[in-house]
Short mmCIF file of C-alpha atoms and ligand atoms in Angstrom, two decimals:
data_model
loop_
_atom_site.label_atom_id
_atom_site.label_comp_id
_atom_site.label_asym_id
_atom_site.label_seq_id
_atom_site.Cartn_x
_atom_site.Cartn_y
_atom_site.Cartn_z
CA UNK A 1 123.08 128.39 92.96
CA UNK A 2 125.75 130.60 92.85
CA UNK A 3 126.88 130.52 88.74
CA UNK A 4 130.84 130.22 89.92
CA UNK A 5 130.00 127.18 92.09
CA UNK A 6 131.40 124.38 90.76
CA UNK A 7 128.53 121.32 90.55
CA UNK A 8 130.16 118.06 91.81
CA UNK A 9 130.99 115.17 89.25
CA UNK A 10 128.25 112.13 89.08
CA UNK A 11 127.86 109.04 87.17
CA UNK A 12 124.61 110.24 85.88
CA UNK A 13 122.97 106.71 84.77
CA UNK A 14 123.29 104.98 88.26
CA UNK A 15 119.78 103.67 88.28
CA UNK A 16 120.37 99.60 89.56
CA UNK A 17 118.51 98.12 86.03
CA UNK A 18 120.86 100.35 83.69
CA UNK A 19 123.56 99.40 85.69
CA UNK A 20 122.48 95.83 85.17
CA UNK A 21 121.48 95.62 81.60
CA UNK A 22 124.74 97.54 80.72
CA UNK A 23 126.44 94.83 82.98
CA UNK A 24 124.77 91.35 81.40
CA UNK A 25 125.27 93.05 77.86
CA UNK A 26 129.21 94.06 77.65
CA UNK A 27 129.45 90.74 79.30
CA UNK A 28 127.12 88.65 76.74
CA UNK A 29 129.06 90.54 74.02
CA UNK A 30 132.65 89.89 75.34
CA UNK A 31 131.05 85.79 76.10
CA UNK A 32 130.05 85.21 72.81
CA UNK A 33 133.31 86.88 70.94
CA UNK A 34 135.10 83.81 72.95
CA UNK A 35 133.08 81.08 71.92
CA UNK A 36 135.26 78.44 70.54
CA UNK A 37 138.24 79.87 71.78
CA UNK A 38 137.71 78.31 75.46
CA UNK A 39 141.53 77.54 76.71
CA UNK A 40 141.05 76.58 80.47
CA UNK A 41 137.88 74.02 80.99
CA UNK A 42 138.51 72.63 84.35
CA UNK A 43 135.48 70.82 86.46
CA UNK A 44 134.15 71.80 89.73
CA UNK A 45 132.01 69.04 91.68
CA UNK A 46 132.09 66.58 89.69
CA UNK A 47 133.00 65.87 85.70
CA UNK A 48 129.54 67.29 84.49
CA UNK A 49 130.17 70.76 86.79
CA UNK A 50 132.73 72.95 84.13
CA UNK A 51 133.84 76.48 84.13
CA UNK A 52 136.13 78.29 82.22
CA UNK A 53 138.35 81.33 81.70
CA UNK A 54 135.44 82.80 80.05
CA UNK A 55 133.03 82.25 83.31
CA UNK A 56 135.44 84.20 85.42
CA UNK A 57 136.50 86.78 83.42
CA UNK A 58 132.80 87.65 82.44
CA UNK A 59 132.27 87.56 86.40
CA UNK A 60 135.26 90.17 86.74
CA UNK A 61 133.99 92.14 84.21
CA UNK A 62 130.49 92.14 85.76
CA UNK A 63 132.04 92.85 89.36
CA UNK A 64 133.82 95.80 88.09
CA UNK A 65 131.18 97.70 86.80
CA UNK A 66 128.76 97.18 89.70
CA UNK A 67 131.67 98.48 92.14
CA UNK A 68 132.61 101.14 89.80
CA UNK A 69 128.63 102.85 90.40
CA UNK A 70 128.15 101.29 93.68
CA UNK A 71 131.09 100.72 95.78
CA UNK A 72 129.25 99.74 98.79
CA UNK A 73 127.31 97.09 97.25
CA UNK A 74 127.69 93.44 98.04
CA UNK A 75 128.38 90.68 95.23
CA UNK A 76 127.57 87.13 95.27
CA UNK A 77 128.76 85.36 92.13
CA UNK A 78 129.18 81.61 90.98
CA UNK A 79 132.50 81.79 90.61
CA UNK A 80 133.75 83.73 93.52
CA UNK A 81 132.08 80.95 95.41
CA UNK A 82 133.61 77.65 96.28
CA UNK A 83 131.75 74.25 94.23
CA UNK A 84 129.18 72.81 95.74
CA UNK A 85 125.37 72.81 97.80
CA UNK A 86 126.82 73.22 100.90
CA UNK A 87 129.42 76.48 100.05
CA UNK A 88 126.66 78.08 97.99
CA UNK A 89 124.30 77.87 101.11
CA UNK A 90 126.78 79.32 103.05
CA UNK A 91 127.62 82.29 101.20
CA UNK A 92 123.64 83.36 100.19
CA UNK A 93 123.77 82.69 104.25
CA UNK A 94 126.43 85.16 105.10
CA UNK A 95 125.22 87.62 101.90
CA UNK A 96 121.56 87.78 102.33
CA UNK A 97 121.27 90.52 105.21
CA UNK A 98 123.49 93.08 103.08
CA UNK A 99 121.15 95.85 102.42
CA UNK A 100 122.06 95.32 98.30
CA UNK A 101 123.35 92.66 97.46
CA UNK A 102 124.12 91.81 93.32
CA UNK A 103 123.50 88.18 92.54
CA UNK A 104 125.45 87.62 89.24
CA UNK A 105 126.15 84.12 87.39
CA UNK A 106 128.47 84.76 84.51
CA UNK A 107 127.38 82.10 82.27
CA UNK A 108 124.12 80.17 82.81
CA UNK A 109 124.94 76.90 80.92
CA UNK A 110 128.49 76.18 80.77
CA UNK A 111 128.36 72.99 79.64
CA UNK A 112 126.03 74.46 76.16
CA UNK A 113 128.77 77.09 75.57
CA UNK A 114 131.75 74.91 75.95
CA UNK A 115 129.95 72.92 73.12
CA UNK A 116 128.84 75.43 71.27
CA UNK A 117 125.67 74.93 71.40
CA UNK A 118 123.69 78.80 71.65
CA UNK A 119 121.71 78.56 75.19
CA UNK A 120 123.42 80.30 77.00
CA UNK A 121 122.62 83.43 79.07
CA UNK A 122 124.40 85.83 81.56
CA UNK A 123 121.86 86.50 84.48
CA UNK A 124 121.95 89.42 86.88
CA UNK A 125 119.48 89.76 89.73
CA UNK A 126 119.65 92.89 92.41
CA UNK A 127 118.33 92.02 96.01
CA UNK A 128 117.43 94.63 98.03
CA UNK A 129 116.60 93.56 102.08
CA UNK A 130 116.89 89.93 100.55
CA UNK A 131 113.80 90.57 98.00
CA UNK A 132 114.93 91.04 94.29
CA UNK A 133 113.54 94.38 92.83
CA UNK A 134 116.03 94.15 89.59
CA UNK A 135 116.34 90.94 87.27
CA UNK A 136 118.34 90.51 84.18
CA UNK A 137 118.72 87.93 82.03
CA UNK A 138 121.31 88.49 78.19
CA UNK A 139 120.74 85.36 75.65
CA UNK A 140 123.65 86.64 73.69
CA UNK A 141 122.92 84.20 70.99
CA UNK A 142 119.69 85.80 70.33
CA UNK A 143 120.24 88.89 71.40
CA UNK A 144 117.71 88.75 73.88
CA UNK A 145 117.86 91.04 77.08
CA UNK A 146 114.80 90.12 79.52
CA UNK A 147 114.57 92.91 81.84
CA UNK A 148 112.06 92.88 85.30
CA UNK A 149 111.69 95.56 87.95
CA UNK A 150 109.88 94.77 90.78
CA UNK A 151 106.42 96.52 90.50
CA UNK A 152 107.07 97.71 87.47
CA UNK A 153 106.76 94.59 84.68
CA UNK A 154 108.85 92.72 82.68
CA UNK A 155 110.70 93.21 79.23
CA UNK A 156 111.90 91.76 76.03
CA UNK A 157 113.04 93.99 73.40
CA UNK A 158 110.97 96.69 75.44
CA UNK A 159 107.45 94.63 74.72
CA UNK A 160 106.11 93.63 78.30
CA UNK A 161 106.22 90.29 78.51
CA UNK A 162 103.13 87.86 80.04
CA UNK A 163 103.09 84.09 81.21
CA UNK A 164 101.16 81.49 78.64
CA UNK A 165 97.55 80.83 79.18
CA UNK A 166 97.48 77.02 78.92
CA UNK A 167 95.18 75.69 82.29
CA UNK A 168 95.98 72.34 81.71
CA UNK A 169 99.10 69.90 81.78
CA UNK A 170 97.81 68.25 78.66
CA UNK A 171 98.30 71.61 76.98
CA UNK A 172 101.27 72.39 78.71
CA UNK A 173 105.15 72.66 77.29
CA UNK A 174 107.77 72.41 80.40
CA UNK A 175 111.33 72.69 80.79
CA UNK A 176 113.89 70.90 83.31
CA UNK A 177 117.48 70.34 83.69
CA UNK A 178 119.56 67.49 84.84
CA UNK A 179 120.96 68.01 88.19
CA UNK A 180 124.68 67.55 88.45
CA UNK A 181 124.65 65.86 92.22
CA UNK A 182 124.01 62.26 90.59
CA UNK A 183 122.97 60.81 94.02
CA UNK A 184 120.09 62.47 95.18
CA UNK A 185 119.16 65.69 92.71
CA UNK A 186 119.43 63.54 89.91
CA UNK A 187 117.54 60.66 90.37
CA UNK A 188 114.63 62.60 92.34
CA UNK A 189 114.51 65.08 89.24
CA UNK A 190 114.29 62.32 86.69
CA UNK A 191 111.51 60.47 89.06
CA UNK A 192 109.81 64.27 88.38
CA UNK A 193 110.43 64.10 84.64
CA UNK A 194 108.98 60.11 84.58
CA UNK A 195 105.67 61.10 86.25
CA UNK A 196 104.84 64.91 84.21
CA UNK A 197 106.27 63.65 81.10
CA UNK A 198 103.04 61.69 80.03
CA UNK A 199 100.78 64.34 81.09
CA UNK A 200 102.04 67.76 79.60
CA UNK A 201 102.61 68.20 75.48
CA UNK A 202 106.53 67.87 76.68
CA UNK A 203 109.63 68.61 77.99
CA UNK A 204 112.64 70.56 77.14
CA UNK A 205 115.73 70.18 78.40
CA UNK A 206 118.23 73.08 77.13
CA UNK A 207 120.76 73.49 79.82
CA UNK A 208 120.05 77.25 81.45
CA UNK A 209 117.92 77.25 84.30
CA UNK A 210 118.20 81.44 83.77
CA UNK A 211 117.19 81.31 79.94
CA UNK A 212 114.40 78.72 81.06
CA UNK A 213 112.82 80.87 83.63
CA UNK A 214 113.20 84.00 80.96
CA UNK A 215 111.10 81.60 78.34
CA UNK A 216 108.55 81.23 81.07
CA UNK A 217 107.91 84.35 81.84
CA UNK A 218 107.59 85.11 77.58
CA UNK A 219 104.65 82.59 77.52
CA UNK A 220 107.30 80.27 75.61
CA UNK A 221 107.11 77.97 77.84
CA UNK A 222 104.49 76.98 80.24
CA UNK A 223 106.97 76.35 83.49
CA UNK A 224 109.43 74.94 84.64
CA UNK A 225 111.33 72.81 87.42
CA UNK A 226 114.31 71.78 88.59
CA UNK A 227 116.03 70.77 91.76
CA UNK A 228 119.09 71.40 93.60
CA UNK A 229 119.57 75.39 91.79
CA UNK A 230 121.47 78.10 93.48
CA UNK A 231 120.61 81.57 93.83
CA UNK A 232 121.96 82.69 90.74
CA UNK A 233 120.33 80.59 88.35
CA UNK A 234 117.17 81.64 89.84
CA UNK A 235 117.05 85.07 91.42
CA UNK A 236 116.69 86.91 88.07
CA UNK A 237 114.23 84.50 86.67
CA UNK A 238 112.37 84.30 89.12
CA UNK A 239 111.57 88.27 89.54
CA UNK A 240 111.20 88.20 85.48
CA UNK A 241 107.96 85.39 85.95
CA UNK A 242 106.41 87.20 89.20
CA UNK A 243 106.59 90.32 87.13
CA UNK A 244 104.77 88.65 83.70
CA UNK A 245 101.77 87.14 86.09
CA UNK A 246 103.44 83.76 86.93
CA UNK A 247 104.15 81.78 89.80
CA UNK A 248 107.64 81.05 91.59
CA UNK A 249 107.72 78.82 94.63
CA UNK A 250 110.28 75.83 95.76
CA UNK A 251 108.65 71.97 94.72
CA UNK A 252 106.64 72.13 98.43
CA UNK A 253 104.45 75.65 97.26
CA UNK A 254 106.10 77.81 99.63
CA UNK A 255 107.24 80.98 97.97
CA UNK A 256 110.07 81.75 96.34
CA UNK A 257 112.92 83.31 98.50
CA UNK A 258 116.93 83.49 97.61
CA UNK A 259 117.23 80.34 99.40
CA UNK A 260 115.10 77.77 97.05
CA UNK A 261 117.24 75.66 95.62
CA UNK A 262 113.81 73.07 94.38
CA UNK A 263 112.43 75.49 92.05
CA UNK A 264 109.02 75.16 89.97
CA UNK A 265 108.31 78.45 87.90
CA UNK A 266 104.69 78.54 86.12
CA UNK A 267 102.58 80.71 84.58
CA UNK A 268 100.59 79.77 87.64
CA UNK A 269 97.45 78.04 85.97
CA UNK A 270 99.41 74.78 85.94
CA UNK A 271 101.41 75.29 89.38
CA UNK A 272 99.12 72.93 91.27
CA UNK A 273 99.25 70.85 88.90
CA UNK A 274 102.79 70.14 88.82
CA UNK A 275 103.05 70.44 92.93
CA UNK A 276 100.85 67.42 92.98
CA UNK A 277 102.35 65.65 90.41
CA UNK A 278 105.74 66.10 91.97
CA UNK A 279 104.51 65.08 95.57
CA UNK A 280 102.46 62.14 94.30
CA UNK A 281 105.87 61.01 92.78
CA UNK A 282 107.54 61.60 95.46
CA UNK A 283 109.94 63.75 93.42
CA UNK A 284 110.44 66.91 95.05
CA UNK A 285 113.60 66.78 95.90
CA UNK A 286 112.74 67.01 99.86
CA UNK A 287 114.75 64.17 101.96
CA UNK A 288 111.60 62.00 103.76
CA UNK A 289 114.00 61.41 106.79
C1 LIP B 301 123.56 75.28 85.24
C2 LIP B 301 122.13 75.51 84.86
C3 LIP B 301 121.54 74.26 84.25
C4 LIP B 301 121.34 73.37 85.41
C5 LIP B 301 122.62 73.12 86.16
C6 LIP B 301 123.47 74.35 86.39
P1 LIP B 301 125.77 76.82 85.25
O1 LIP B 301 124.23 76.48 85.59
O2 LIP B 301 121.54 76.59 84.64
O3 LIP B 301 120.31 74.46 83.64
O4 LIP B 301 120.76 72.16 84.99
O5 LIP B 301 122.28 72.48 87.37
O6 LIP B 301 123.17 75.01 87.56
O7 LIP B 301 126.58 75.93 86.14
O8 LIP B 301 125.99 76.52 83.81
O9 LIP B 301 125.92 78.24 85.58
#
C-alpha cells in the first residue's frame, strides 16, 4: 500500500460477543448504580408484570451501542415490545427472518430489583438465521458475566463452564418461576412444581429465568423449567447450557428454538426425567383442546 494512502477509520473491536459483553456490562453497571432510586414503577399485564425507568433506559443504552457497531442489525427488546403473550409472539414473528437479529431484555427480574433483592441479570443473546451463536448473561450483583459462543463453549470469569452430573431427580436441585398469566401459566406451572417437588432435593424460585438458565449451565443448578417465557429470558440461556453439555427443549422435548415459550433447561441426565414428570402431571403448559 501506497505509504501516503490514507487507511479508512474502523471500530476495531466489532466482533458480536465484545460487542455484547461490553453491552450487558455498562448496562449492569449503570442498573445497579440505580438500585433504590427507582422513580417510575408502572405495571404491564397485570399487577405482578412491573418495569421501570431503569428497564428502559438500560434497553436504550443497550440499543445504542449495538447500532453504533452494527447499524443494520435488527433489535428485539422487552421493552420496545407491547405487554403480553400474544405481542411478544408477534414481534419474534415479524423479527426472526432478519439475518441478525439482537435479542436484549434489560433487566431479567424486575420485580427482585424493584425490591432490592440482588437476582437480577441483564441478558443479551445474538441470533443469526434465527439460531443464537452469541449469549450473554451480567449478574451485576455478583459480578458475574456468563459468556457462550456457539461452537465455541461457555464462560464465567473466563473458566469454561459444564452442566452438573447428578443422573437422578432424587439428587437433583431445580429452579422455576411463577408465571405472571394467573389463569393458565400459573396454575399449570404450580401443578409442575406439586408433582417434581417430592422427587428432586428441591426447588428454587429466585425470580430470573436468564440468571436461572446461567446457574444451569455452571452445574449450580441441575435444570430448570418454566412456562409461558419469551424470547429474551431464554435465548441467551439457552445457548449458555447447549454450550456447557446441557439440554434445552420446550416441556414436549422438541428442541429449543426462539419461539419456546415452555422451557425445561437440564444438564440433560435428568431431562427425561422431568419431561415425564411434567406430562404425567399434566403440567406442561400445552392446552389439551
Ligand atoms: C421475568 C423472569 C422471571 C419469570 C417471569 C418474567 P422480567 O422477567 O425472568 O423469572 O418468572 O415470568 O418473565 O419480566 O423480569 O424481565
Amino acid at each position: 500500500m501506497n505509504k501516503k494512502e490514507k487507511v479508512p477509520y474502523v471500530v476495531t473491536s466489532k466482533s458480536y460477543t465484545a460487542v455484547a459483553i461490553n453491552c450487558a456490562a455498562k448496562a449492569g453497571e449503570w442498573i445497579k448504580s440505580r438500585i433504590g432510586t427507582v422513580k417510575q414503577l408502572s405495571t404491564k399485564t397485570s399487577a405482578q408484570d412491573l418495569v421501570t425507568e431503569v428497564d428502559k433506559g438500560a434497553e436504550q443504552m443497550i440499543r445504542k451501542l449495538i447500532l453504533t457497531h452494527f447499524p443494520d442489525h435488527a433489535i428485539l427488546g422487552e421493552e420496545g415490545v407491547e405487554p403480553g403473550a400474544e405481542a411478544s409472539m408477534k414481534a419474534l414473528e415479524a423479527a426472526k427472518e432478519e439475518p441478525y437479529l439482537w435479542i436484549v431484555d434489560p433487566i431479567d427480574g424486575t420485580t427482585n430489583y424493584v425490591h432490592g433483592f440482588p437476582f437480577y441479570s441483564v441478558s443479551i443473546a445474538l441470533a443469526h438465521k434465527g439460531e443464537v451463536i452469541v449469549g450473554v448473561v451480567y449478574d451485576p450483583s455478583r459480578d458475574e458475566l456468563f459468556i457462550a459462543e456457539k461452537g465455541k463453549g461457555a464462560y464465567v470469569h473466563g473458566n469454561p463452564t459444564l452442566v452438573s452430573k447428578e443422573s437422578s431427580l432424587s439428587q437433583s436441585l431445580l429452579a422455576t418461576g411463577f408465571p405472571m398469566d394467573t389463569s393458565f401459566n400459573l396454575p399449570q406451572n404450580m401443578a409442575g412444581l406439586q408433582a417434581l417437588l417430592p422427587k428432586v432435593r428441591n426447588v428454587r424460585g429466585g425470580g430470573s429465568a436468564a440468571l436461572h438458565m446461567a446457574y444451569v449451565a455452571a452445574g449450580r443448578l441441575s435444570g430448570y423449567w418454566e412456562l409461558g417465557l419469551n424470547a429474551w429470558d431464554v435465548a441467551a440461556g439457552a445457548l449458555l447450557i447447549q454450550e456447557s453439555g446441557g439440554k434445552v427443549t420446550d416441556t414436549e422435548g422438541r428442541p429449543y428454538d426462539l419461539a419456546v415459550r415452555n422451557v425445561v433447561a437440564t444438564n440433560g441426565a435428568i431431562h427425561e426425567s422431568v419431561l415425564d414428570t411434567l406430562s404425567e402431571a399434566e403440567a406442561t403448559g400445552f392446552r389439551k383442546d
